[in-house]
């Protein structure tokens, strides 16, 4: 079986906006960027032992490192492909404010999939991101005009959790190909009052699912609802928090080369090694990685063993659990939301005769 790896690559902590919920704001007091001179070593060491590698370029704001940075990435990947036949894919998750015609052309020519962080509706975008939205909407239209697929990620807080219909139609009018809806979780303590509750998130997801399932629309995928439905239909879960893929098939490398389980867990206790001095595959075989995996396994056995959805939920995101409880093995903060949505989607599929009725 071919071995694949997904790497969340943090290019730097610097950003051109100050979102109210950003978990990495504190790290910007000591702003660093991944040095362009280290790209070839990083790509080589990250690729050893794998047949395909998908890089997801994150920040901060990943466009701030400039086109020369990504040209060096492309050159290094081509070199590895020529030497060892490795297949590479590149995604970039950006706030989109620096995207212009030149950037769009560069990303399209080099087969980068572009994801835009775009909270909705408009007033919530402004409140969350402290930035004007008009230029970004024009940029989204320019991306669509090129024929590139446009994916969007939106954070859901108390400010927009009751506005499912508005959000759905906002993205419909924008012409996005797919979008993800992420409950606000990993936040500074001062911003926790705007975190939605489980009841609010269930009602929100339920409303979005009903719009998706019962109205004419062009969305092939809305996450995490698509993953939940596919999992109930017997397909392998997608998305790291459902697939238990962190520490196995998905990992993060920060701007200093540190290998960590997740981009929101860039702390000494979670550092598994450094990509500039060792291969990724060796770091993942280390004792620290195994210890973290055991914590997750123990949590799922103790807290989730009797849940009918444990095989397709896997106990939720460990990073979110850590931020909510201070414990990597703590309870997932939106466990109840997931259970209720699995129940709701399962009933929908049973009524549609897509899965067997309950006895």
Short mmCIF file of C-alpha atoms in Angstrom, two decimals:
data_model
loop_
_atom_site.label_atom_id
_atom_site.label_comp_id
_atom_site.label_asym_id
_atom_site.label_seq_id
_atom_site.Cartn_x
_atom_site.Cartn_y
_atom_site.Cartn_z
CA UNK A 1 0.00 0.00 0.00
CA UNK A 2 1.30 3.44 -0.90
CA UNK A 3 2.20 5.62 2.08
CA UNK A 4 0.76 9.13 2.12
CA UNK A 5 1.36 12.02 4.51
CA UNK A 6 -0.32 15.38 4.96
CA UNK A 7 1.83 18.14 6.44
CA UNK A 8 0.45 21.37 7.84
CA UNK A 9 3.38 23.71 7.23
CA UNK A 10 3.44 26.90 9.28
CA UNK A 11 5.42 29.43 7.26
CA UNK A 12 5.53 31.99 10.07
CA UNK A 13 3.55 33.54 12.90
CA UNK A 14 3.26 36.98 11.28
CA UNK A 15 -0.15 38.07 9.98
CA UNK A 16 -1.65 41.13 8.33
CA UNK A 17 -4.85 41.10 10.43
CA UNK A 18 -5.66 40.49 14.09
CA UNK A 19 -8.58 38.07 14.42
CA UNK A 20 -10.21 38.16 17.84
CA UNK A 21 -10.00 34.39 18.26
CA UNK A 22 -6.48 33.71 16.95
CA UNK A 23 -4.67 31.16 19.14
CA UNK A 24 -1.23 32.22 17.83
CA UNK A 25 -1.37 35.92 18.67
CA UNK A 26 0.99 35.50 21.61
CA UNK A 27 3.66 33.93 19.39
CA UNK A 28 3.80 37.07 17.26
CA UNK A 29 5.73 38.84 19.99
CA UNK A 30 8.69 36.87 18.64
CA UNK A 31 7.87 36.78 14.93
CA UNK A 32 9.80 34.22 12.92
CA UNK A 33 9.48 32.87 9.41
CA UNK A 34 10.61 29.54 8.02
CA UNK A 35 13.88 30.35 6.30
CA UNK A 36 13.98 29.85 2.56
CA UNK A 37 17.45 28.29 2.82
CA UNK A 38 15.95 25.39 4.81
CA UNK A 39 13.19 24.48 2.34
CA UNK A 40 15.12 21.76 0.50
CA UNK A 41 16.23 20.06 3.71
CA UNK A 42 12.69 20.23 5.10
CA UNK A 43 11.09 18.76 1.98
CA UNK A 44 13.69 16.02 1.72
CA UNK A 45 13.43 14.98 5.38
CA UNK A 46 9.64 15.23 5.36
CA UNK A 47 9.35 13.02 2.28
CA UNK A 48 11.58 10.09 3.23
CA UNK A 49 9.54 6.90 3.42
CA UNK A 50 6.42 8.30 1.73
CA UNK A 51 5.04 7.86 -1.78
CA UNK A 52 2.95 11.04 -1.74
CA UNK A 53 3.01 14.16 0.40
CA UNK A 54 0.38 16.87 0.61
CA UNK A 55 1.53 20.22 1.99
CA UNK A 56 -1.03 22.58 3.50
CA UNK A 57 0.64 25.98 3.79
CA UNK A 58 -0.56 27.96 6.81
CA UNK A 59 0.49 30.93 8.93
CA UNK A 60 -0.01 33.43 10.40
CA UNK A 61 -0.63 34.52 6.86
CA UNK A 62 1.24 32.21 4.45
CA UNK A 63 1.40 34.71 1.58
CA UNK A 64 3.65 37.00 3.63
CA UNK A 65 6.70 34.85 2.85
CA UNK A 66 6.42 35.82 -0.83
CA UNK A 67 6.45 34.04 -4.18
CA UNK A 68 10.18 33.29 -4.09
CA UNK A 69 9.54 31.09 -1.06
CA UNK A 70 6.97 28.98 -2.89
CA UNK A 71 9.06 28.86 -6.06
CA UNK A 72 11.81 27.28 -3.98
CA UNK A 73 9.22 24.83 -2.62
CA UNK A 74 8.19 23.89 -6.15
CA UNK A 75 11.80 23.47 -7.26
CA UNK A 76 12.61 21.26 -4.25
CA UNK A 77 9.53 19.12 -4.80
CA UNK A 78 10.38 18.64 -8.48
CA UNK A 79 13.86 17.53 -7.49
CA UNK A 80 12.48 14.93 -5.06
CA UNK A 81 9.99 13.72 -7.67
CA UNK A 82 12.74 13.27 -10.26
CA UNK A 83 14.97 11.42 -7.81
CA UNK A 84 12.44 9.25 -5.97
CA UNK A 85 9.10 9.51 -7.76
CA UNK A 86 7.27 11.19 -4.88
CA UNK A 87 3.96 12.83 -5.76
CA UNK A 88 3.28 16.23 -4.19
CA UNK A 89 0.13 18.29 -3.72
CA UNK A 90 -0.02 21.83 -2.38
CA UNK A 91 -2.86 23.66 -0.63
CA UNK A 92 -2.69 27.13 0.84
CA UNK A 93 -5.04 28.49 3.50
CA UNK A 94 -5.03 32.29 3.41
CA UNK A 95 -7.10 35.20 4.61
CA UNK A 96 -6.99 36.28 0.97
CA UNK A 97 -6.24 39.94 1.55
CA UNK A 98 -2.88 39.78 -0.24
CA UNK A 99 -4.17 37.82 -3.21
CA UNK A 100 -3.90 39.84 -6.41
CA UNK A 101 -3.82 38.87 -10.09
CA UNK A 102 -0.12 38.02 -9.87
CA UNK A 103 -0.58 35.71 -6.88
CA UNK A 104 -3.65 34.05 -8.38
CA UNK A 105 -1.76 33.41 -11.62
CA UNK A 106 1.23 31.98 -9.74
CA UNK A 107 -0.89 29.65 -7.62
CA UNK A 108 -2.96 28.47 -10.57
CA UNK A 109 0.07 27.76 -12.76
CA UNK A 110 1.65 25.73 -9.98
CA UNK A 111 -1.49 23.73 -9.12
CA UNK A 112 -2.04 25.11 -5.63
CA UNK A 113 -5.53 24.62 -4.23
CA UNK A 114 -6.60 27.87 -2.56
CA UNK A 115 -8.67 27.98 0.60
CA UNK A 116 -9.97 31.29 1.92
CA UNK A 117 -10.67 31.97 5.59
CA UNK A 118 -13.91 33.91 5.27
CA UNK A 119 -16.34 34.16 8.17
CA UNK A 120 -19.92 35.08 7.36
CA UNK A 121 -22.14 37.04 7.14
CA UNK A 122 -20.40 40.34 6.38
CA UNK A 123 -20.91 41.99 9.77
CA UNK A 124 -19.53 38.92 11.54
CA UNK A 125 -16.48 38.85 9.26
CA UNK A 126 -15.76 42.44 10.28
CA UNK A 127 -16.31 41.68 13.98
CA UNK A 128 -14.18 38.51 13.95
CA UNK A 129 -11.39 39.68 11.68
CA UNK A 130 -11.33 43.46 12.21
CA UNK A 131 -10.93 43.95 8.48
CA UNK A 132 -12.97 45.22 5.54
CA UNK A 133 -14.53 42.49 3.40
CA UNK A 134 -15.17 44.26 0.08
CA UNK A 135 -11.72 43.68 -1.45
CA UNK A 136 -11.79 40.04 -0.40
CA UNK A 137 -15.14 39.46 -2.09
CA UNK A 138 -13.70 40.89 -5.31
CA UNK A 139 -10.73 38.55 -4.97
CA UNK A 140 -13.04 35.55 -4.59
CA UNK A 141 -14.79 36.57 -7.80
CA UNK A 142 -11.42 36.81 -9.57
CA UNK A 143 -10.48 33.32 -8.40
CA UNK A 144 -13.78 31.95 -9.66
CA UNK A 145 -13.25 33.66 -13.01
CA UNK A 146 -10.04 31.67 -13.54
CA UNK A 147 -11.89 28.38 -13.12
CA UNK A 148 -9.97 27.51 -9.96
CA UNK A 149 -12.05 25.75 -7.30
CA UNK A 150 -12.76 27.97 -4.31
CA UNK A 151 -13.05 26.51 -0.83
CA UNK A 152 -13.89 28.55 2.25
CA UNK A 153 -13.46 28.01 5.99
CA UNK A 154 -15.71 29.86 8.41
CA UNK A 155 -15.48 30.11 12.19
CA UNK A 156 -18.79 29.88 14.04
CA UNK A 157 -19.13 31.85 17.27
CA UNK A 158 -22.05 33.19 19.27
CA UNK A 159 -22.11 36.08 16.80
CA UNK A 160 -23.25 33.90 13.88
CA UNK A 161 -24.36 30.56 15.33
CA UNK A 162 -28.03 31.53 15.00
CA UNK A 163 -27.64 32.65 11.36
CA UNK A 164 -27.33 29.38 9.46
CA UNK A 165 -29.61 30.40 6.61
CA UNK A 166 -27.79 33.69 6.05
CA UNK A 167 -24.41 31.95 6.01
CA UNK A 168 -25.61 29.25 3.60
CA UNK A 169 -27.00 31.76 1.13
CA UNK A 170 -23.96 34.05 1.54
CA UNK A 171 -21.67 31.28 0.27
CA UNK A 172 -24.19 30.27 -2.36
CA UNK A 173 -24.20 33.81 -3.76
CA UNK A 174 -20.41 33.94 -3.61
CA UNK A 175 -20.21 30.80 -5.74
CA UNK A 176 -17.88 28.81 -3.51
CA UNK A 177 -17.38 25.15 -4.40
CA UNK A 178 -17.29 23.93 -0.82
CA UNK A 179 -17.09 25.30 2.68
CA UNK A 180 -16.23 24.20 6.19
CA UNK A 181 -17.92 25.38 9.38
CA UNK A 182 -15.68 25.27 12.43
CA UNK A 183 -16.99 25.94 15.95
CA UNK A 184 -14.86 28.46 17.80
CA UNK A 185 -12.74 26.43 20.20
CA UNK A 186 -9.03 27.22 20.36
CA UNK A 187 -9.14 30.74 21.71
CA UNK A 188 -7.51 33.00 24.30
CA UNK A 189 -9.34 32.97 27.63
CA UNK A 190 -10.53 36.55 27.11
CA UNK A 191 -12.52 35.52 24.04
CA UNK A 192 -14.18 32.40 25.44
CA UNK A 193 -17.50 34.16 26.13
CA UNK A 194 -18.14 34.15 22.36
CA UNK A 195 -17.73 30.36 22.10
CA UNK A 196 -21.00 28.66 21.08
CA UNK A 197 -22.56 25.97 23.25
CA UNK A 198 -23.24 22.38 22.19
CA UNK A 199 -26.96 23.14 21.93
CA UNK A 200 -26.25 26.13 19.69
CA UNK A 201 -23.85 24.22 17.45
CA UNK A 202 -26.25 21.30 17.05
CA UNK A 203 -29.09 23.64 16.06
CA UNK A 204 -26.76 25.42 13.63
CA UNK A 205 -25.47 22.25 11.95
CA UNK A 206 -29.00 20.85 11.79
CA UNK A 207 -30.26 23.96 9.99
CA UNK A 208 -27.34 23.92 7.54
CA UNK A 209 -27.83 20.22 6.85
CA UNK A 210 -31.53 20.72 6.15
CA UNK A 211 -30.74 23.51 3.68
CA UNK A 212 -28.10 21.39 2.00
CA UNK A 213 -30.24 18.26 1.81
CA UNK A 214 -33.64 19.74 0.98
CA UNK A 215 -32.98 22.72 -1.30
CA UNK A 216 -31.48 23.04 -4.76
CA UNK A 217 -27.85 24.11 -4.38
CA UNK A 218 -24.48 23.44 -5.95
CA UNK A 219 -22.44 22.47 -2.89
CA UNK A 220 -20.83 19.04 -3.28
CA UNK A 221 -19.37 19.28 0.20
CA UNK A 222 -20.08 21.12 3.44
CA UNK A 223 -17.82 20.10 6.30
CA UNK A 224 -18.04 18.51 8.79
CA UNK A 225 -21.50 17.38 7.63
CA UNK A 226 -20.19 15.70 4.50
CA UNK A 227 -17.66 13.69 6.49
CA UNK A 228 -20.32 12.64 8.99
CA UNK A 229 -22.71 11.48 6.28
CA UNK A 230 -20.05 9.61 4.32
CA UNK A 231 -18.87 7.91 7.50
CA UNK A 232 -22.38 6.69 8.28
CA UNK A 233 -22.53 5.30 4.74
CA UNK A 234 -19.47 3.20 5.46
CA UNK A 235 -16.81 5.36 3.85
CA UNK A 236 -13.56 6.12 5.60
CA UNK A 237 -13.80 9.29 7.73
CA UNK A 238 -12.11 12.37 6.30
CA UNK A 239 -10.71 15.24 8.30
CA UNK A 240 -8.11 14.79 11.00
CA UNK A 241 -10.46 15.04 13.99
CA UNK A 242 -12.68 12.24 12.64
CA UNK A 243 -10.02 9.99 11.14
CA UNK A 244 -7.58 9.85 14.07
CA UNK A 245 -4.91 10.76 11.51
CA UNK A 246 -2.75 13.17 13.51
CA UNK A 247 0.50 11.50 14.56
CA UNK A 248 -0.10 8.95 11.78
CA UNK A 249 -1.01 10.48 8.43
CA UNK A 250 -1.12 14.17 9.34
CA UNK A 251 1.39 16.30 11.20
CA UNK A 252 2.41 19.94 11.60
CA UNK A 253 5.82 21.54 11.14
CA UNK A 254 6.27 25.02 12.59
CA UNK A 255 8.37 27.92 11.34
CA UNK A 256 11.41 26.70 13.28
CA UNK A 257 11.14 23.16 11.94
CA UNK A 258 9.60 21.69 15.08
CA UNK A 259 7.37 18.67 14.46
CA UNK A 260 4.13 18.88 16.47
CA UNK A 261 0.75 17.10 16.33
CA UNK A 262 -1.23 20.20 15.37
CA UNK A 263 -0.77 23.85 14.47
CA UNK A 264 -2.50 24.88 17.69
CA UNK A 265 -0.15 22.75 19.82
CA UNK A 266 3.15 24.48 19.18
CA UNK A 267 4.47 24.06 22.71
CA UNK A 268 7.59 22.37 24.07
CA UNK A 269 5.63 19.48 25.58
CA UNK A 270 4.27 18.54 22.15
CA UNK A 271 7.48 18.82 20.13
CA UNK A 272 8.33 15.43 18.63
CA UNK A 273 11.57 16.42 16.92
CA UNK A 274 12.88 18.86 14.34
CA UNK A 275 12.63 18.34 10.59
CA UNK A 276 15.93 20.13 9.96
CA UNK A 277 17.87 17.43 11.79
CA UNK A 278 15.85 14.24 11.33
CA UNK A 279 13.34 12.59 9.04
CA UNK A 280 9.64 12.94 9.75
CA UNK A 281 9.12 9.19 9.64
CA UNK A 282 11.72 8.70 12.39
CA UNK A 283 10.15 11.39 14.56
CA UNK A 284 6.77 9.70 14.24
CA UNK A 285 8.30 6.44 15.43
CA UNK A 286 9.71 8.09 18.55
CA UNK A 287 8.70 7.53 22.17
CA UNK A 288 7.07 10.96 22.57
CA UNK A 289 4.80 10.34 19.58
CA UNK A 290 3.85 6.93 20.94
CA UNK A 291 3.08 8.43 24.36
CA UNK A 292 0.68 11.00 22.87
CA UNK A 293 -1.00 8.31 20.75
CA UNK A 294 -1.47 6.22 23.89
CA UNK A 295 -3.12 9.15 25.69
CA UNK A 296 -5.64 9.40 22.87
CA UNK A 297 -6.21 5.67 22.82
CA UNK A 298 -6.77 5.57 26.58
CA UNK A 299 -9.23 8.48 26.40
CA UNK A 300 -11.26 6.77 23.69
CA UNK A 301 -11.30 3.47 25.57
CA UNK A 302 -12.37 5.08 28.85
CA UNK A 303 -14.75 7.80 27.67
CA UNK A 304 -15.95 6.67 24.24
CA UNK A 305 -15.90 2.87 24.38
CA UNK A 306 -19.69 2.53 24.64
CA UNK A 307 -20.51 5.19 22.05
CA UNK A 308 -21.88 3.76 18.81
CA UNK A 309 -20.00 6.40 16.83
CA UNK A 310 -16.52 5.93 18.28
CA UNK A 311 -15.22 4.25 15.09
CA UNK A 312 -16.17 7.27 12.96
CA UNK A 313 -15.61 10.04 15.52
CA UNK A 314 -12.46 8.80 17.27
CA UNK A 315 -13.02 10.95 20.31
CA UNK A 316 -12.76 14.31 18.57
CA UNK A 317 -9.83 16.66 18.16
CA UNK A 318 -7.12 16.32 20.82
CA UNK A 319 -5.94 19.89 20.26
CA UNK A 320 -9.44 21.22 20.91
CA UNK A 321 -9.65 19.00 23.99
CA UNK A 322 -6.35 20.36 25.25
CA UNK A 323 -7.45 23.96 24.80
CA UNK A 324 -10.79 23.29 26.49
CA UNK A 325 -9.49 21.27 29.45
CA UNK A 326 -5.74 21.80 29.67
CA UNK A 327 -5.33 18.07 29.11
CA UNK A 328 -4.41 16.32 25.83
CA UNK A 329 -6.52 13.41 27.03
CA UNK A 330 -9.43 15.60 28.08
CA UNK A 331 -12.99 15.48 26.80
CA UNK A 332 -13.74 16.87 23.36
CA UNK A 333 -15.72 20.12 23.89
CA UNK A 334 -18.26 19.42 21.14
CA UNK A 335 -18.83 15.72 21.80
CA UNK A 336 -22.56 16.24 22.38
CA UNK A 337 -22.93 18.19 19.14
CA UNK A 338 -21.35 15.35 17.19
CA UNK A 339 -23.49 12.65 18.78
CA UNK A 340 -26.70 14.52 18.08
CA UNK A 341 -25.70 15.31 14.50
CA UNK A 342 -24.75 11.70 13.83
CA UNK A 343 -28.19 10.71 15.14
CA UNK A 344 -29.89 13.33 12.97
CA UNK A 345 -28.05 12.44 9.77
CA UNK A 346 -28.51 8.72 10.41
CA UNK A 347 -32.28 9.23 10.65
CA UNK A 348 -32.20 11.20 7.38
CA UNK A 349 -30.31 8.38 5.65
CA UNK A 350 -32.67 5.75 7.03
CA UNK A 351 -35.69 7.64 5.73
CA UNK A 352 -33.97 7.87 2.35
CA UNK A 353 -33.30 4.10 2.49
CA UNK A 354 -29.59 4.79 2.16
CA UNK A 355 -28.85 2.75 5.29
CA UNK A 356 -30.90 0.07 7.09
CA UNK A 357 -33.63 1.15 9.50
CA UNK A 358 -32.96 0.58 13.17
CA UNK A 359 -34.53 -2.71 14.38
#
